[in-house]
Amino acid sequence: MARFSFRGFVYVLIVMLGLLSAAPNILPQSVKQQLPTWYTTNTLSLGLDLQGGSHLLLAADTNALFEKQLSSFSSDVLSELRSQNVRYTRTTHSLSSKASSVDSVERVVFTLRSTDDARKVKDIAYQISAQPNGTSALDVAIKQNTVSLTLNELYAEQLIKDTLSRSVEVVRKRLNETGLTEPSVTLQGKDAILVQMPGMSDPTQVKKLLGTTAQMTFHWAANSQSEQVMNKQDAAGNTYRLEQKVALEGEHITDAAGVLSSETGQPVVTFRLDSAGAKQFATMTRDNIGRVLAIVLDDKVVTAPVINSVIPGGRGEITGNFTLPEASNTALMLRTGALPVPLSIIEERTVGPDLGSDAIQTGVESGVIGALLVLAFMVAIYGRWGAIASFALCINMALVFGALTLFGATLTLPGIAGLILTMGMAVDANILINERIREESKKGRPAASAIEVGFEKAFATIVDSNFTTLIAVSLLFMFGSGPIKGFAITIALGLVSSVFTAVALTKMLMLKAVKSKKRNVRDRTPMRFSSPLLRLSDKLSGINFLAKRKIALSISVVLTVLSIGLFVKPGLHYGVDFTGGTMIELTAPALSTDELRDVIESNGFDQVAIQEYGSEHHYLLRAPVLDSSGELENSNAKQTDALKRAISQADSEVRFDKIDMVGPKVSGGFAELSILALLIAGGGMLVYLWARFEAHFATAALLTVILDLTKTIGFFALTGIEFNLTAVAALLALIGYSINDKVVVLDRIRELLRLDSNKPLANTINEAVNSTLSRTVFTSVTTLLALLPMALFGGDAVESFAVPMVFAVVIGTSSTLFITSTLLYLLGSRREKQGKAQLKPTAEEIKASLSHIP
């Protein structure tokens, strides 16, 4: 008794902590004011698709970074060679591909006059590029007299890492200077930066700030003594011949401001240098009176004055054809520091605030309706035991919210879809347990004993089915991004929480309920389950699912072949996630469809497709990717901005509700990762099932899931539902759900085989499918009840997930009953002909057989 009480105390403590963590999300403001700030501010963050805002993915130009760094090293090496009278000729730069983490390699190649100097070149290169760990940043390859200098691969990888870390800080500083509310700047992958800006409906100005490197350097005009020379132009096209060597770096700038000049009244940028820069500036101007000093900003000469006297104090002024806003922006970028590497926008997603609030409303409404339907159905099936399960489900959802809040997760629209799907799938554990208890009660077991045995028998099945689903969900988290990761986290937390609430909390509550009110002992009478739905399900037993196995398998194969045909032609309606390009959802009250088309075409956007969408004056525009090579990612962003400007000029009241711009580099990566995720999901589940079941069990389950998957892809092709990252999430969720369904039946078949291995295989399979039929049907119905409101009322944002999932649940359930059983029968019969047993002997069976050996 004490042990039970302690366990109950732990369960209650876990539930209370979860509820306390979730509470700040729903507490009224008047209550929050009475509580500590550290507690009330710990709330669930809303994703950009729910609150509105902009998401930018910036890619670093690593080639430019490598070129700059190699140029710096090689310039110092060549200078040192000249100082030591080492003669060389023909210095060239080249770019070549390399199969490594560094996509392309910049090389500096020159030829030595004498092979005797080869050793000296290596020594000089090491001295100049030596790193603190003793390695060299330069790789030196010498073939005969030809020397090739490249960046060491490990150094290049570390250079990218360090550069991106500094870039994140610069981007964060620039955004903070603009006054944005809580912008999020994080590293994404190896060479990208993700910027999320809640509430930002038009990121045009921010894109200019982030797309400008603001690399400012000072260069002297070249003369006869200059060794390396370069040509640079100003905004008017005038060419300046400058020394390649940097006279002063812009990193010495500590402050800058865009102001109106007191002398000319024109906008200028004033700057102040730090003490080291001020001393260097004074010295260099003193020693070069009469020379032209060019100030170069991002490869453009902005001003090139003649130095007439020493400039002390470290203060200067940059003149140019600035407007005052341009001068202010330039000053902002100089204050916050130059980006150490050029950044290009390869993905842009913007959601207007109105669309975000609509998404919250539809998501919450469909979620509440789905939840109420599920809870009501559970009570209708199992009565008071269903009420206990429903209570546990409510606690489960509260624990998921509490965990999401505790971990600082962000709730997205796919996340809401994940919560709804979690509720539908979490019911499965409760149905499994109740069905097991019902079976034991039919055998005449007392209530308490039926509960104990029912939970014990259901536990292994629950773990197996949920673990296989977690495999698919973990891949969503690993390979997904943004909202898809939020979906994966929600499902994963929901599954883990559902195991706790179903196995631990529900068991405690059911045992408490069967205690006698008059005596402190458990009731000895069997539990009663007598709802109309259960009586109906009991009448469905005795079905011979294998009788029409050839017809069932033939229909499944034909549908799969037709689905493959639909996949080939007409094919899937791919979204911009996979095709690249731009999709704009807008409302233009003053423009008809023809007028909008005229505006778009007259501005040179001939390839933009227009589609009337939803209500009147609501349109969907699709623009193809401009550059399939992926080298000019910014061209797509510029096209999007130009298109928005053209429409805004034609209709001043236009509202851009949603913008998705995906560059070719990102879309190609999405396609590869999606295929990889599906393959790994299948492989991971096959390995797990092989470990937990026999090979023919695992093969039957996986082949059935493949058939389910192909049919669902055919459904996408037939209906024309957009195939995007949300659709990939649906496919992975389908894999998890479908295998979950199969595992329950396979587990029962294995159990019956262990009880009587001599019974004909067909009879064993039919008995197992029939004994789990009510569970299979009830679980499918509850999942459909959770999904249908989302599919009907959830809107376009979740259409690619909810509608296919409804189809997948129907297909998955039917395949569990007819296809998995058929494939297992065929594989099992083949195994019997080979003289093999259906199951490997357990450790207990092996031990028992050995004990009979004399």
PDB file of C-alpha atoms in Angstrom, residues 397-547:
ATOM      1  CA  MET A 397      -2.502  17.610 -23.779  1.00  0.00           C
ATOM      2  CA  ALA A 398      -1.813  19.854 -20.781  1.00  0.00           C
ATOM      3  CA  LEU A 399       1.516  18.083 -20.210  1.00  0.00           C
ATOM      4  CA  VAL A 400       2.436  18.588 -23.885  1.00  0.00           C
ATOM      5  CA  PHE A 401       1.714  22.321 -23.563  1.00  0.00           C
ATOM      6  CA  GLY A 402       3.690  22.410 -20.345  1.00  0.00           C
ATOM      7  CA  ALA A 403       6.683  20.665 -21.952  1.00  0.00           C
ATOM      8  CA  LEU A 404       6.557  22.942 -25.011  1.00  0.00           C
ATOM      9  CA  THR A 405       6.512  25.970 -22.711  1.00  0.00           C
ATOM     10  CA  LEU A 406       9.315  24.621 -20.519  1.00  0.00           C
ATOM     11  CA  PHE A 407      11.583  23.918 -23.492  1.00  0.00           C
ATOM     12  CA  GLY A 408      10.912  27.334 -25.038  1.00  0.00           C
ATOM     13  CA  ALA A 409       9.369  25.791 -28.161  1.00  0.00           C
ATOM     14  CA  THR A 410       7.505  27.798 -30.768  1.00  0.00           C
ATOM     15  CA  LEU A 411       3.919  26.838 -31.613  1.00  0.00           C
ATOM     16  CA  THR A 412       3.218  26.874 -35.357  1.00  0.00           C
ATOM     17  CA  LEU A 413       0.179  25.972 -37.423  1.00  0.00           C
ATOM     18  CA  PRO A 414       1.681  22.556 -38.268  1.00  0.00           C
ATOM     19  CA  GLY A 415       2.336  22.312 -34.523  1.00  0.00           C
ATOM     20  CA  ILE A 416      -1.384  22.743 -33.852  1.00  0.00           C
ATOM     21  CA  ALA A 417      -1.997  20.042 -36.468  1.00  0.00           C
ATOM     22  CA  GLY A 418       0.497  17.897 -34.563  1.00  0.00           C
ATOM     23  CA  LEU A 419      -1.407  18.455 -31.298  1.00  0.00           C
ATOM     24  CA  ILE A 420      -4.663  17.403 -32.943  1.00  0.00           C
ATOM     25  CA  LEU A 421      -3.064  14.324 -34.500  1.00  0.00           C
ATOM     26  CA  THR A 422      -1.406  13.540 -31.159  1.00  0.00           C
ATOM     27  CA  MET A 423      -4.776  13.442 -29.456  1.00  0.00           C
ATOM     28  CA  GLY A 424      -6.136  11.072 -32.084  1.00  0.00           C
ATOM     29  CA  MET A 425      -3.093   8.787 -31.817  1.00  0.00           C
ATOM     30  CA  ALA A 426      -2.866   8.999 -28.015  1.00  0.00           C
ATOM     31  CA  VAL A 427      -6.315   7.482 -27.807  1.00  0.00           C
ATOM     32  CA  ASP A 428      -4.836   4.321 -29.323  1.00  0.00           C
ATOM     33  CA  ALA A 429      -3.000   3.425 -26.109  1.00  0.00           C
ATOM     34  CA  ASN A 430      -6.192   3.878 -24.078  1.00  0.00           C
ATOM     35  CA  ILE A 431      -8.213   1.790 -26.523  1.00  0.00           C
ATOM     36  CA  LEU A 432      -5.562  -0.946 -26.475  1.00  0.00           C
ATOM     37  CA  ILE A 433      -5.680  -1.037 -22.682  1.00  0.00           C
ATOM     38  CA  ASN A 434      -9.476  -1.026 -22.469  1.00  0.00           C
ATOM     39  CA  GLU A 435      -9.773  -3.763 -25.089  1.00  0.00           C
ATOM     40  CA  ARG A 436      -7.258  -5.912 -23.216  1.00  0.00           C
ATOM     41  CA  ILE A 437      -9.123  -5.331 -19.936  1.00  0.00           C
ATOM     42  CA  ARG A 438     -12.378  -6.182 -21.690  1.00  0.00           C
ATOM     43  CA  GLU A 439     -10.912  -9.485 -22.896  1.00  0.00           C
ATOM     44  CA  GLU A 440      -9.762 -10.398 -19.392  1.00  0.00           C
ATOM     45  CA  SER A 441     -13.154  -9.412 -17.930  1.00  0.00           C
ATOM     46  CA  LYS A 442     -14.892 -11.750 -20.396  1.00  0.00           C
ATOM     47  CA  LYS A 443     -12.772 -14.553 -18.955  1.00  0.00           C
ATOM     48  CA  GLY A 444     -14.293 -13.834 -15.541  1.00  0.00           C
ATOM     49  CA  ARG A 445     -11.325 -12.076 -13.935  1.00  0.00           C
ATOM     50  CA  PRO A 446     -12.123  -9.696 -11.064  1.00  0.00           C
ATOM     51  CA  ALA A 447     -11.934  -6.018 -11.949  1.00  0.00           C
ATOM     52  CA  ALA A 448      -8.594  -5.291 -10.266  1.00  0.00           C
ATOM     53  CA  SER A 449      -6.974  -8.390 -11.738  1.00  0.00           C
ATOM     54  CA  ALA A 450      -8.337  -7.604 -15.199  1.00  0.00           C
ATOM     55  CA  ILE A 451      -6.821  -4.131 -14.995  1.00  0.00           C
ATOM     56  CA  GLU A 452      -3.426  -5.450 -13.887  1.00  0.00           C
ATOM     57  CA  VAL A 453      -3.270  -8.142 -16.570  1.00  0.00           C
ATOM     58  CA  GLY A 454      -4.725  -5.886 -19.250  1.00  0.00           C
ATOM     59  CA  PHE A 455      -2.119  -3.194 -18.654  1.00  0.00           C
ATOM     60  CA  GLU A 456       0.653  -5.793 -18.547  1.00  0.00           C
ATOM     61  CA  LYS A 457      -0.341  -7.322 -21.887  1.00  0.00           C
ATOM     62  CA  ALA A 458      -0.894  -3.968 -23.580  1.00  0.00           C
ATOM     63  CA  PHE A 459       2.371  -2.392 -22.414  1.00  0.00           C
ATOM     64  CA  ALA A 460       4.753  -4.097 -24.893  1.00  0.00           C
ATOM     65  CA  THR A 461       2.426  -3.337 -27.810  1.00  0.00           C
ATOM     66  CA  ILE A 462       2.145   0.308 -26.776  1.00  0.00           C
ATOM     67  CA  VAL A 463       5.937   0.674 -26.564  1.00  0.00           C
ATOM     68  CA  ASP A 464       6.508  -1.032 -29.933  1.00  0.00           C
ATOM     69  CA  SER A 465       3.861   0.977 -31.778  1.00  0.00           C
ATOM     70  CA  ASN A 466       4.918   4.327 -30.303  1.00  0.00           C
ATOM     71  CA  PHE A 467       8.628   3.688 -30.832  1.00  0.00           C
ATOM     72  CA  THR A 468       8.144   3.034 -34.543  1.00  0.00           C
ATOM     73  CA  THR A 469       6.209   6.301 -34.825  1.00  0.00           C
ATOM     74  CA  LEU A 470       9.009   8.111 -32.983  1.00  0.00           C
ATOM     75  CA  ILE A 471      11.460   6.927 -35.655  1.00  0.00           C
ATOM     76  CA  ALA A 472       9.507   8.816 -38.327  1.00  0.00           C
ATOM     77  CA  VAL A 473       9.053  11.845 -36.073  1.00  0.00           C
ATOM     78  CA  SER A 474      12.754  12.039 -35.224  1.00  0.00           C
ATOM     79  CA  LEU A 475      13.548  12.217 -38.951  1.00  0.00           C
ATOM     80  CA  LEU A 476      11.100  15.082 -39.317  1.00  0.00           C
ATOM     81  CA  PHE A 477      13.033  16.926 -36.633  1.00  0.00           C
ATOM     82  CA  MET A 478      16.449  16.093 -38.117  1.00  0.00           C
ATOM     83  CA  PHE A 479      15.666  16.982 -41.722  1.00  0.00           C
ATOM     84  CA  GLY A 480      12.816  19.436 -41.371  1.00  0.00           C
ATOM     85  CA  SER A 481      13.019  23.151 -40.773  1.00  0.00           C
ATOM     86  CA  GLY A 482      10.964  25.818 -39.060  1.00  0.00           C
ATOM     87  CA  PRO A 483       7.295  24.824 -38.684  1.00  0.00           C
ATOM     88  CA  ILE A 484       7.991  21.192 -39.678  1.00  0.00           C
ATOM     89  CA  LYS A 485      10.379  20.844 -36.741  1.00  0.00           C
ATOM     90  CA  GLY A 486       7.657  22.284 -34.528  1.00  0.00           C
ATOM     91  CA  PHE A 487       5.286  19.605 -35.804  1.00  0.00           C
ATOM     92  CA  ALA A 488       7.857  16.903 -35.047  1.00  0.00           C
ATOM     93  CA  ILE A 489       8.538  18.171 -31.516  1.00  0.00           C
ATOM     94  CA  THR A 490       4.820  18.330 -30.767  1.00  0.00           C
ATOM     95  CA  ILE A 491       4.191  14.765 -31.981  1.00  0.00           C
ATOM     96  CA  ALA A 492       7.224  13.404 -30.107  1.00  0.00           C
ATOM     97  CA  LEU A 493       6.279  15.055 -26.812  1.00  0.00           C
ATOM     98  CA  GLY A 494       2.682  13.930 -27.290  1.00  0.00           C
ATOM     99  CA  LEU A 495       3.678  10.299 -27.815  1.00  0.00           C
ATOM    100  CA  VAL A 496       5.969  10.215 -24.774  1.00  0.00           C
ATOM    101  CA  SER A 497       3.369  11.956 -22.637  1.00  0.00           C
ATOM    102  CA  SER A 498       0.596   9.650 -23.862  1.00  0.00           C
ATOM    103  CA  VAL A 499       2.556   6.579 -22.751  1.00  0.00           C
ATOM    104  CA  PHE A 500       2.840   8.076 -19.250  1.00  0.00           C
ATOM    105  CA  THR A 501      -0.806   9.133 -18.976  1.00  0.00           C
ATOM    106  CA  ALA A 502      -2.169   5.915 -20.490  1.00  0.00           C
ATOM    107  CA  VAL A 503       0.073   3.404 -18.698  1.00  0.00           C
ATOM    108  CA  ALA A 504       0.651   5.153 -15.369  1.00  0.00           C
ATOM    109  CA  LEU A 505      -2.045   7.732 -14.691  1.00  0.00           C
ATOM    110  CA  THR A 506      -4.986   5.867 -16.228  1.00  0.00           C
ATOM    111  CA  LYS A 507      -4.056   2.657 -14.412  1.00  0.00           C
ATOM    112  CA  MET A 508      -3.942   4.452 -11.056  1.00  0.00           C
ATOM    113  CA  LEU A 509      -7.335   6.080 -11.661  1.00  0.00           C
ATOM    114  CA  MET A 510      -8.973   2.829 -12.831  1.00  0.00           C
ATOM    115  CA  LEU A 511      -7.698   0.898  -9.830  1.00  0.00           C
ATOM    116  CA  LYS A 512      -8.980   3.665  -7.595  1.00  0.00           C
ATOM    117  CA  ALA A 513     -12.370   3.469  -9.275  1.00  0.00           C
ATOM    118  CA  VAL A 514     -12.814  -0.278  -8.716  1.00  0.00           C
ATOM    119  CA  LYS A 515     -12.270  -0.046  -4.962  1.00  0.00           C
ATOM    120  CA  SER A 516     -15.341  -0.880  -2.908  1.00  0.00           C
ATOM    121  CA  LYS A 517     -16.971   2.165  -1.358  1.00  0.00           C
ATOM    122  CA  LYS A 518     -17.763   0.285   1.863  1.00  0.00           C
ATOM    123  CA  ARG A 519     -14.538  -1.636   2.318  1.00  0.00           C
ATOM    124  CA  ASN A 520     -10.967  -0.700   1.645  1.00  0.00           C
ATOM    125  CA  VAL A 521     -10.543  -3.688  -0.682  1.00  0.00           C
ATOM    126  CA  ARG A 522     -10.842  -3.992  -4.387  1.00  0.00           C
ATOM    127  CA  ASP A 523     -14.107  -5.148  -5.937  1.00  0.00           C
ATOM    128  CA  ARG A 524     -14.029  -8.886  -6.799  1.00  0.00           C
ATOM    129  CA  THR A 525     -16.681  -8.668  -9.557  1.00  0.00           C
ATOM    130  CA  PRO A 526     -15.668  -8.386 -13.242  1.00  0.00           C
ATOM    131  CA  MET A 527     -15.770  -4.995 -14.942  1.00  0.00           C
ATOM    132  CA  ARG A 528     -18.763  -4.261 -17.152  1.00  0.00           C
ATOM    133  CA  PHE A 529     -18.491  -2.906 -20.711  1.00  0.00           C
ATOM    134  CA  SER A 530     -21.933  -2.712 -22.275  1.00  0.00           C
ATOM    135  CA  SER A 531     -22.194   0.258 -24.636  1.00  0.00           C
ATOM    136  CA  PRO A 532     -24.082  -0.122 -27.965  1.00  0.00           C
ATOM    137  CA  LEU A 533     -20.856   0.464 -29.890  1.00  0.00           C
ATOM    138  CA  LEU A 534     -19.092  -2.361 -28.062  1.00  0.00           C
ATOM    139  CA  ARG A 535     -22.017  -4.716 -28.656  1.00  0.00           C
ATOM    140  CA  LEU A 536     -21.869  -3.805 -32.333  1.00  0.00           C
ATOM    141  CA  SER A 537     -18.112  -4.413 -32.475  1.00  0.00           C
ATOM    142  CA  ASP A 538     -18.548  -7.814 -30.828  1.00  0.00           C
ATOM    143  CA  LYS A 539     -20.921  -8.843 -33.621  1.00  0.00           C
ATOM    144  CA  LEU A 540     -18.193  -8.145 -36.186  1.00  0.00           C
ATOM    145  CA  SER A 541     -15.973 -10.952 -34.877  1.00  0.00           C
ATOM    146  CA  GLY A 542     -15.479 -14.152 -36.838  1.00  0.00           C
ATOM    147  CA  ILE A 543     -14.671 -12.494 -40.176  1.00  0.00           C
ATOM    148  CA  ASN A 544     -12.405 -14.493 -42.470  1.00  0.00           C
ATOM    149  CA  PHE A 545     -10.060 -11.747 -43.682  1.00  0.00           C
ATOM    150  CA  LEU A 546      -7.928 -14.187 -45.670  1.00  0.00           C
ATOM    151  CA  ALA A 547     -10.828 -15.665 -47.638  1.00  0.00           C
TER     152      ALA A 547
END
